[in-house]
Every structure is written in C-alpha cells, then in structure tokens.
C-alpha cells in the first residue's frame, strides 16, 4: 500500500539517508558483527551528515526539526540498508531527548553539541541484574553529599554500554518512596564508573551491550538531570516515544525480510517451478503483505499523533505489541520459505531471525504491553477492588 504521510521533502531526505546507509553503514555490517561493536567514526559521519538528533537546536549544531517523520525515515533506512546494530535510534531518539527536554541551559550547552556531532555517544541505564523492568525495585542508590551525589550500584543489558560516553543513569534517591528515583548524567572517566563484560547475545551481534558498575562515583550536582525524585515521572513520559521508535524498527525489519523472501521465492525452484507458484507460499505471502500494510498504517498514524503531542501510552504500547509480534511471525515464515538456506548464518534472513527475538522483550515485554493496554480500558485490579 502506498504510504500517504510523507511529503516531497521527506522523500528527498530519504534518498540522502539511504545513500548514507548503503555506503557508510551496510558495507561494514559483517566486520562489526565479528568485532561485536560499531565503529565510533560512524557516529561522527552520521553527525556530519546531519542525521543525529534532528530536533537539536541550531545553536548547538542541530537542524531544529521537530517533525518525527524525518526521524522515522532514518530508522527505516538504517534497518533496510544499514545495520540493526548501529544504534542511531537509541542515541538520537531515546536518550538525547532526556537532555533536550529535561536539561538546564548549562547541561544542554555542555553536552548537546557533542551529541549532535557524534563525538559524544549516549546510553541509558535503567535495568538491573535482579529487578529487570521493575523500576520500583531498583537498588542502585545515590546519596546527596554536599555539592555532589555518591552513586553506587550496578546495571545490566545496557545498549551502547561500551561505546557510551554519557549515560543517563536512574538511581534511587528517596528510600522511603518506591518511585523516589532521580536521573544522573554519568560521564566516561568518572572515578568509580566501570564497564563490565560486553555481553554475548543471541542476536544484534554488532551492538555493544554491557554491564555497568558504579562504585562511590561522585556525580556533581550539575549532572542531576531535572529535579531530584522525579525520575520515575520522566521515564514514564519518555516511554511512549521509546515504544514507537521500537515499532518503527520492527515493521521496517519485517518489511525487509518480506522483500528478501519475495525475491527468493520467485527465483528458487522446486519440482520444476518457482516455490512462489505453490498455493501455500502464495497464500502466506499474501497474508503477510496484508498484515504488514495494516501495521505500517497504524505506526504511521502513531507518528502523526506524536507530532501533534497526542500519542498515548496505550497507543504506543499497542504499536509495540502488534509490530513485534508480527515481526516474529514474518521472520519465522520467511526463514521457512528459505529452507535450509534460512538456517545458514551467511544468509541475511538467518541473522534477521535471531536479531528479531529481542523485539518482544526490550522496551517492555509483550506481556507488559498487554497490561498497559488493559489498564487503559479501566481493567486495573488496583482500582477495581
């Protein structure tokens, strides 16, 4: 189905982004997977191309573009022609907005120029070894000591954990309140801030995921992001966009897998004819085509709602739920249609299959998405008893 949300300037921008991904990102994917990490220089190149933090203020080197359709295009083209492990979406669309929206003038002037240029790579640290997504059970602590905060604790499964120069760290600052959390900007080189293992994952091999440790890290008061004790509220405010960013990526990778498979079933022959000519193949490809169009339309509408400030937590959760579940079904069917080749690491569809397994887990599991949607319907046991 023809998508109707984009205008001519979006399509021109897409052409330039596609060229960048095809020349600077895609050709390096194999090497990055072997190394387990993306080159830092790629962020610098993306910054020079104007692809990082499109919303960034012009005084800091940004384009000042608040239209999220442009960000959507960057995510889509990276998934199609770049590499899923190049976490430009995490840097630009998930972490940088914390500084852009919550940072004071001094913080924005100090950090945003490097963030926009790609010199400063970002990460966010919420998940802990024993609590997972349960922020109320967070054990990392920060205690106020004069003009600084003493930070202690550990985080795990942190994307950009090795490359990250500035990490937005969530820590408990009020032990008497389950949601008494604050956010801190922890910088590379701070005494007591240590990286643990670069974790070996099922998929996303080129994306560096790591453990982080904070041992009496003295975080200056100037690195407190927003107000103390308001971190849980800030995290909740950002989650709708985070889940929409995820949904954009999921539907883009599912569409890419479909395109690869459509080409394959037209060329691969069995019993004297292309396997795409068999009714089972034809019907399943048709079903996927219809479902992909339906989900893409939903995601596009969510982007427009985000632009107008109307995207709800429930809508974003539904987008994340539906696209991640659809991506899983599409990947499984596409691997099946590739036959034995689909199980071989040298085929992109095999790598995409393992990459996609995390989609139903991170940014909130499918089960959590169902809880959010259900509570939005008024089906909340805390309020129904």
Coordinates of C-alpha atoms in Angstrom, one line a residue:
X1 CA 0.0 0.0 0.0
X2 CA 1.2 3.5 -0.8
X3 CA 2.1 5.4 2.3
X4 CA 0.5 8.8 2.5
X5 CA 2.1 10.6 5.4
X6 CA 5.2 11.8 3.6
X7 CA 5.7 14.9 1.5
X8 CA 8.3 15.7 -1.2
X9 CA 10.9 17.0 1.3
X10 CA 10.6 13.7 3.3
X11 CA 11.3 11.7 0.1
X12 CA 14.3 13.8 -0.8
X13 CA 15.6 13.3 2.7
X14 CA 15.0 9.6 2.5
X15 CA 17.2 9.4 -0.7
X16 CA 20.1 11.0 1.1
X17 CA 19.7 8.8 4.2
X18 CA 19.5 5.7 2.0
X19 CA 22.8 6.6 0.2
X20 CA 24.5 7.2 3.6
X21 CA 23.3 3.8 4.9
X22 CA 24.3 2.0 1.7
X23 CA 27.8 3.5 1.6
X24 CA 28.8 4.1 5.3
X25 CA 26.9 1.5 7.3
X26 CA 25.8 -1.5 5.3
X27 CA 29.2 -2.4 3.9
X28 CA 30.6 -2.6 7.5
X29 CA 28.0 -4.8 8.9
X30 CA 29.9 -8.1 8.7
X31 CA 33.0 -6.6 10.2
X32 CA 31.0 -5.1 13.0
X33 CA 29.3 -8.3 13.8
X34 CA 32.7 -10.0 14.1
X35 CA 34.0 -7.3 16.3
X36 CA 30.9 -7.1 18.4
X37 CA 30.8 -3.3 18.1
X38 CA 30.2 -0.5 15.6
X39 CA 33.0 1.9 14.8
X40 CA 32.8 5.2 16.7
X41 CA 33.6 7.0 13.5
X42 CA 30.3 6.0 12.1
X43 CA 28.5 8.3 14.6
X44 CA 30.8 11.1 13.6
X45 CA 30.0 10.5 9.9
X46 CA 26.3 10.4 10.7
X47 CA 26.7 13.7 12.7
X48 CA 28.5 15.3 9.8
X49 CA 25.6 14.2 7.5
X50 CA 23.1 15.8 9.9
X51 CA 21.4 12.6 10.8
X52 CA 21.8 12.7 14.6
X53 CA 19.3 14.4 16.8
X54 CA 17.3 16.2 14.1
X55 CA 15.4 18.1 16.8
X56 CA 18.6 19.6 18.2
X57 CA 18.7 23.4 18.4
X58 CA 20.6 25.2 15.7
X59 CA 22.8 27.0 18.3
X60 CA 24.2 23.5 19.2
X61 CA 24.7 22.4 15.6
X62 CA 21.3 20.8 15.1
X63 CA 18.6 21.2 12.4
X64 CA 15.8 22.2 14.8
X65 CA 13.4 19.8 13.1
X66 CA 10.5 18.7 15.4
X67 CA 8.8 16.6 12.7
X68 CA 9.3 13.0 13.8
X69 CA 8.7 11.7 10.2
X70 CA 12.3 12.6 9.5
X71 CA 13.5 10.5 12.4
X72 CA 11.2 7.7 11.2
X73 CA 13.0 7.8 7.9
X74 CA 16.4 7.5 9.5
X75 CA 15.3 4.4 11.5
X76 CA 13.7 2.8 8.5
X77 CA 16.6 3.2 6.1
X78 CA 19.1 2.0 8.7
X79 CA 17.1 -1.2 9.2
X80 CA 16.8 -1.7 5.4
X81 CA 20.2 -0.7 4.1
X82 CA 22.4 -0.1 7.2
X83 CA 22.8 -2.4 10.2
X84 CA 20.5 -3.0 13.1
X85 CA 23.4 -2.9 15.5
X86 CA 24.1 0.8 14.6
X87 CA 22.0 2.2 17.4
X88 CA 21.5 5.6 16.0
X89 CA 17.9 5.3 17.2
X90 CA 18.9 4.8 20.8
X91 CA 21.3 7.7 20.7
X92 CA 19.1 10.2 18.8
X93 CA 15.5 9.3 19.6
X94 CA 15.6 7.7 23.1
X95 CA 18.5 9.2 25.1
X96 CA 19.2 12.6 23.6
X97 CA 15.6 13.8 24.3
X98 CA 16.2 13.4 28.0
X99 CA 18.9 16.1 27.8
X100 CA 17.0 18.2 25.2
X101 CA 13.8 18.2 27.3
X102 CA 15.0 17.9 30.9
X103 CA 18.4 19.5 30.8
X104 CA 19.1 23.0 32.0
X105 CA 20.9 25.6 29.8
X106 CA 24.3 24.7 31.2
X107 CA 23.8 21.0 30.6
X108 CA 22.4 21.4 27.1
X109 CA 25.3 23.8 26.2
X110 CA 27.8 21.3 27.6
X111 CA 26.5 18.1 26.1
X112 CA 24.3 18.7 23.1
X113 CA 27.0 19.9 20.6
X114 CA 28.9 16.7 21.0
X115 CA 25.7 14.6 20.9
X116 CA 24.6 16.2 17.7
X117 CA 28.1 15.9 16.1
X118 CA 28.5 12.2 17.1
X119 CA 31.5 12.9 19.3
X120 CA 29.6 12.1 22.4
X121 CA 27.7 8.7 22.2
X122 CA 24.8 8.2 24.6
X123 CA 23.3 5.3 26.6
X124 CA 20.6 5.0 29.2
X125 CA 20.9 2.7 32.3
X126 CA 17.7 1.5 34.0
X127 CA 17.7 -2.3 34.1
X128 CA 19.4 -4.0 37.0
X129 CA 20.6 -7.7 37.4
X130 CA 17.9 -8.6 39.9
X131 CA 15.0 -6.4 39.0
X132 CA 14.6 -6.3 35.2
X133 CA 11.9 -3.8 34.2
X134 CA 10.7 -3.4 37.8
X135 CA 11.8 0.2 38.4
X136 CA 10.2 0.2 41.8
X137 CA 12.6 -2.5 42.9
X138 CA 15.7 -0.5 41.8
X139 CA 18.7 -1.0 44.1
X140 CA 21.2 1.5 42.6
X141 CA 21.4 4.4 45.1
X142 CA 22.6 8.0 45.0
X143 CA 23.0 9.9 48.3
X144 CA 23.5 13.7 48.4
X145 CA 26.8 14.7 49.9
X146 CA 27.3 18.5 49.8
X147 CA 27.8 19.6 46.2
X148 CA 27.7 16.0 44.7
X149 CA 25.8 12.7 44.8
X150 CA 27.5 9.5 45.8
X151 CA 26.3 6.8 43.3
X152 CA 26.5 3.1 44.0
X153 CA 25.0 0.1 42.2
X154 CA 25.1 -2.0 39.0
X155 CA 23.2 -2.0 35.7
X156 CA 23.0 -4.7 33.1
X157 CA 21.9 -5.2 29.4
X158 CA 22.9 -1.7 28.7
X159 CA 22.9 -0.9 24.9
X160 CA 25.9 1.2 23.8
X161 CA 27.3 0.2 27.2
X162 CA 30.9 0.1 25.9
X163 CA 30.7 3.0 23.4
X164 CA 28.7 5.3 25.6
X165 CA 30.4 8.5 26.7
X166 CA 27.5 9.9 28.7
X167 CA 25.0 7.5 30.4
X168 CA 21.6 8.6 31.8
X169 CA 21.6 6.6 35.0
X170 CA 18.4 6.0 37.1
X171 CA 19.1 5.7 40.8
X172 CA 17.0 5.6 44.0
X173 CA 17.4 8.9 45.9
X174 CA 14.5 8.5 48.3
X175 CA 14.5 5.1 50.1
X176 CA 11.1 5.8 51.6
X177 CA 9.3 6.1 48.2
X178 CA 9.0 3.2 45.8
X179 CA 9.2 5.7 42.9
X180 CA 11.7 8.0 44.5
X181 CA 14.1 7.9 41.6
X182 CA 16.4 10.5 40.1
X183 CA 18.3 10.7 36.8
X184 CA 22.0 11.5 36.5
X185 CA 24.4 12.2 33.6
X186 CA 27.4 9.9 34.3
X187 CA 30.4 10.6 32.1
X188 CA 33.2 8.4 30.8
X189 CA 36.2 8.7 33.0
X190 CA 34.4 9.5 36.3
X191 CA 36.2 7.7 39.1
X192 CA 34.4 4.5 40.2
X193 CA 32.4 4.2 36.9
X194 CA 33.5 0.9 35.4
X195 CA 32.4 -1.2 32.4
X196 CA 31.9 -4.9 33.0
X197 CA 31.5 -7.6 30.3
X198 CA 30.5 -6.9 26.8
X199 CA 27.6 -9.4 26.8
X200 CA 27.4 -12.2 24.2
X201 CA 23.9 -12.1 22.8
X202 CA 21.7 -14.4 20.6
X203 CA 21.4 -11.6 18.0
X204 CA 22.3 -8.0 17.5
X205 CA 25.9 -9.1 17.3
X206 CA 27.2 -5.7 16.2
X207 CA 25.5 -3.8 19.0
X208 CA 27.6 -3.5 22.2
X209 CA 25.6 -4.5 25.3
X210 CA 27.4 -4.4 28.6
X211 CA 27.3 -4.4 32.4
X212 CA 27.9 -1.1 34.2
X213 CA 29.2 -0.7 37.7
X214 CA 29.1 2.4 40.0
X215 CA 31.4 2.3 43.0
X216 CA 31.3 5.5 45.0
X217 CA 31.0 7.6 41.9
X218 CA 31.0 11.3 42.8
X219 CA 28.4 12.8 40.4
X220 CA 28.4 16.6 40.6
X221 CA 25.1 18.3 41.4
X222 CA 25.5 19.9 37.9
X223 CA 24.9 16.4 36.5
X224 CA 21.5 15.9 38.1
X225 CA 19.0 15.8 35.2
X226 CA 15.8 17.5 36.0
X227 CA 14.5 17.6 39.6
X228 CA 15.6 15.1 42.3
X229 CA 13.0 12.4 42.9
X230 CA 11.1 13.0 39.7
X231 CA 13.0 10.4 37.6
X232 CA 10.1 7.9 37.5
X233 CA 7.8 10.5 36.1
X234 CA 10.4 11.5 33.5
X235 CA 10.9 7.9 32.5
X236 CA 7.2 7.3 32.1
X237 CA 6.9 10.5 29.9
X238 CA 9.6 9.2 27.5
X239 CA 8.3 5.6 27.2
X240 CA 5.6 6.4 24.6
X241 CA 8.2 7.7 22.1
X242 CA 10.6 4.8 23.0
X243 CA 8.0 2.2 22.2
X244 CA 7.1 4.0 18.9
X245 CA 10.7 4.1 17.9
X246 CA 10.9 0.4 18.5
X247 CA 7.7 -0.2 16.5
X248 CA 9.1 1.7 13.6
X249 CA 12.2 -0.5 13.6
X250 CA 10.2 -3.7 13.9
X251 CA 7.9 -3.0 11.0
X252 CA 10.9 -1.9 8.9
X253 CA 12.8 -5.1 9.5
X254 CA 9.7 -7.2 8.9
X255 CA 9.1 -5.5 5.6
X256 CA 12.8 -6.0 4.7
X257 CA 12.5 -9.7 5.4
X258 CA 9.4 -9.9 3.3
X259 CA 11.1 -8.2 0.4
X260 CA 14.1 -10.6 0.6
X261 CA 11.8 -13.6 0.7
X262 CA 9.6 -12.4 -2.2
X263 CA 12.7 -12.3 -4.4
X264 CA 13.8 -15.7 -3.1
X265 CA 10.5 -17.5 -3.7
X266 CA 10.4 -16.1 -7.3
X267 CA 13.9 -17.4 -8.1
X268 CA 14.2 -20.7 -6.1
X269 CA 12.7 -23.6 -7.9
X270 CA 11.3 -26.9 -6.7
X271 CA 9.6 -29.7 -8.7
X272 CA 10.1 -27.7 -11.9
X273 CA 8.6 -24.4 -10.9
X274 CA 9.4 -21.4 -8.6
X275 CA 8.4 -22.2 -5.0
X276 CA 6.4 -18.9 -5.1
X277 CA 4.0 -20.6 -7.5
X278 CA 2.8 -23.1 -4.9
X279 CA -0.5 -22.1 -3.3
X280 CA 0.8 -22.4 0.3
X281 CA 3.6 -20.0 -0.5
X282 CA 1.4 -17.6 -2.4
X283 CA -1.3 -17.5 0.3
X284 CA 1.2 -17.0 3.1
X285 CA 3.0 -14.2 1.3
X286 CA -0.4 -12.6 0.6
X287 CA -1.3 -12.8 4.3
X288 CA 1.9 -11.2 5.3
X289 CA 1.5 -8.4 2.7
X290 CA -1.9 -7.5 4.1
X291 CA -0.7 -7.6 7.7
X292 CA 2.4 -5.6 7.0
X293 CA 0.3 -2.9 5.3
X294 CA -2.1 -2.8 8.2
X295 CA 0.6 -2.5 10.9
X296 CA 2.5 0.1 8.8
X297 CA -0.6 2.3 8.6
X298 CA -1.0 2.1 12.4
X299 CA 2.6 3.0 13.0
X300 CA 2.4 5.9 10.6
X301 CA -0.7 7.2 12.3
X302 CA 1.2 7.0 15.7
X303 CA 4.0 9.1 14.3
X304 CA 1.5 11.8 13.3
X305 CA 0.0 11.6 16.8
X306 CA 3.4 12.0 18.3
X307 CA 4.0 15.1 16.1
X308 CA 0.8 16.6 17.5
X309 CA 1.5 15.7 21.1
X310 CA -1.4 13.3 21.2
X311 CA 0.3 9.9 21.3
X312 CA -0.9 8.0 24.4
X313 CA 0.9 5.3 26.4
X314 CA -1.8 2.8 25.3
X315 CA -1.4 3.6 21.6
X316 CA 2.4 3.4 21.7
X317 CA 2.1 0.1 23.6
X318 CA -0.3 -1.3 21.1
X319 CA 2.1 -0.3 18.3
X320 CA 5.0 -2.0 20.0
X321 CA 3.0 -5.1 20.8
X322 CA 1.5 -5.6 17.3
X323 CA 4.6 -4.9 15.4
X324 CA 6.9 -7.0 17.5
X325 CA 4.5 -10.0 17.3
X326 CA 4.0 -9.5 13.6
X327 CA 7.8 -9.3 13.1
X328 CA 8.2 -12.6 14.8
X329 CA 5.6 -14.3 12.6
X330 CA 7.1 -12.8 9.4
X331 CA 10.6 -13.8 10.3
X332 CA 9.6 -17.4 11.1
X333 CA 7.7 -17.7 7.8
X334 CA 10.5 -16.1 5.8
X335 CA 13.1 -18.5 7.3
X336 CA 10.8 -21.4 6.5
X337 CA 10.5 -20.4 2.8
X338 CA 14.3 -20.1 2.5
X339 CA 14.5 -23.8 3.5
X340 CA 17.9 -24.9 4.6
X341 CA 19.5 -21.7 3.4
X342 CA 17.4 -19.8 6.0
X343 CA 19.3 -21.6 8.8
X344 CA 22.7 -20.6 7.4
X345 CA 24.4 -17.6 9.0
X346 CA 25.6 -16.4 5.7
X347 CA 22.1 -15.6 4.6
X348 CA 20.8 -12.3 5.9
X349 CA 17.4 -13.8 6.8
X350 CA 19.0 -16.1 9.3
X351 CA 20.7 -13.2 11.1
X352 CA 17.5 -11.2 11.0
X353 CA 15.6 -14.0 12.6
X354 CA 17.9 -14.1 15.7
X355 CA 18.1 -10.3 15.8
X356 CA 14.3 -10.1 16.0
X357 CA 13.8 -12.3 19.0
X358 CA 14.6 -9.4 21.4
X359 CA 11.8 -7.3 20.0
X360 CA 9.1 -8.9 22.2
X361 CA 11.3 -8.3 25.3
X362 CA 13.0 -5.0 25.3
X363 CA 11.3 -1.6 25.7
X364 CA 8.7 -3.6 27.7
X365 CA 7.7 -7.2 27.1
X366 CA 4.6 -8.1 25.1
X367 CA 3.0 -9.1 28.5
X368 CA 3.7 -5.6 29.9
X369 CA 2.2 -4.0 26.8
X370 CA -1.0 -6.0 27.3
X371 CA -1.1 -4.9 30.9
X372 CA -0.8 -1.2 29.9
X373 CA -3.5 -1.5 27.2
X374 CA -5.8 -3.4 29.6
X375 CA -5.4 -0.9 32.4
X376 CA -6.2 1.8 29.9
X377 CA -9.5 0.1 29.4
X378 CA -10.2 0.5 33.1
X379 CA -9.3 -3.1 33.8
X380 CA -6.9 -2.4 36.7
X381 CA -7.2 -4.6 39.7
X382 CA -5.7 -1.9 41.9
X383 CA -8.7 0.3 41.2
X384 CA -11.5 -2.3 40.8
X385 CA -11.3 -3.9 44.3

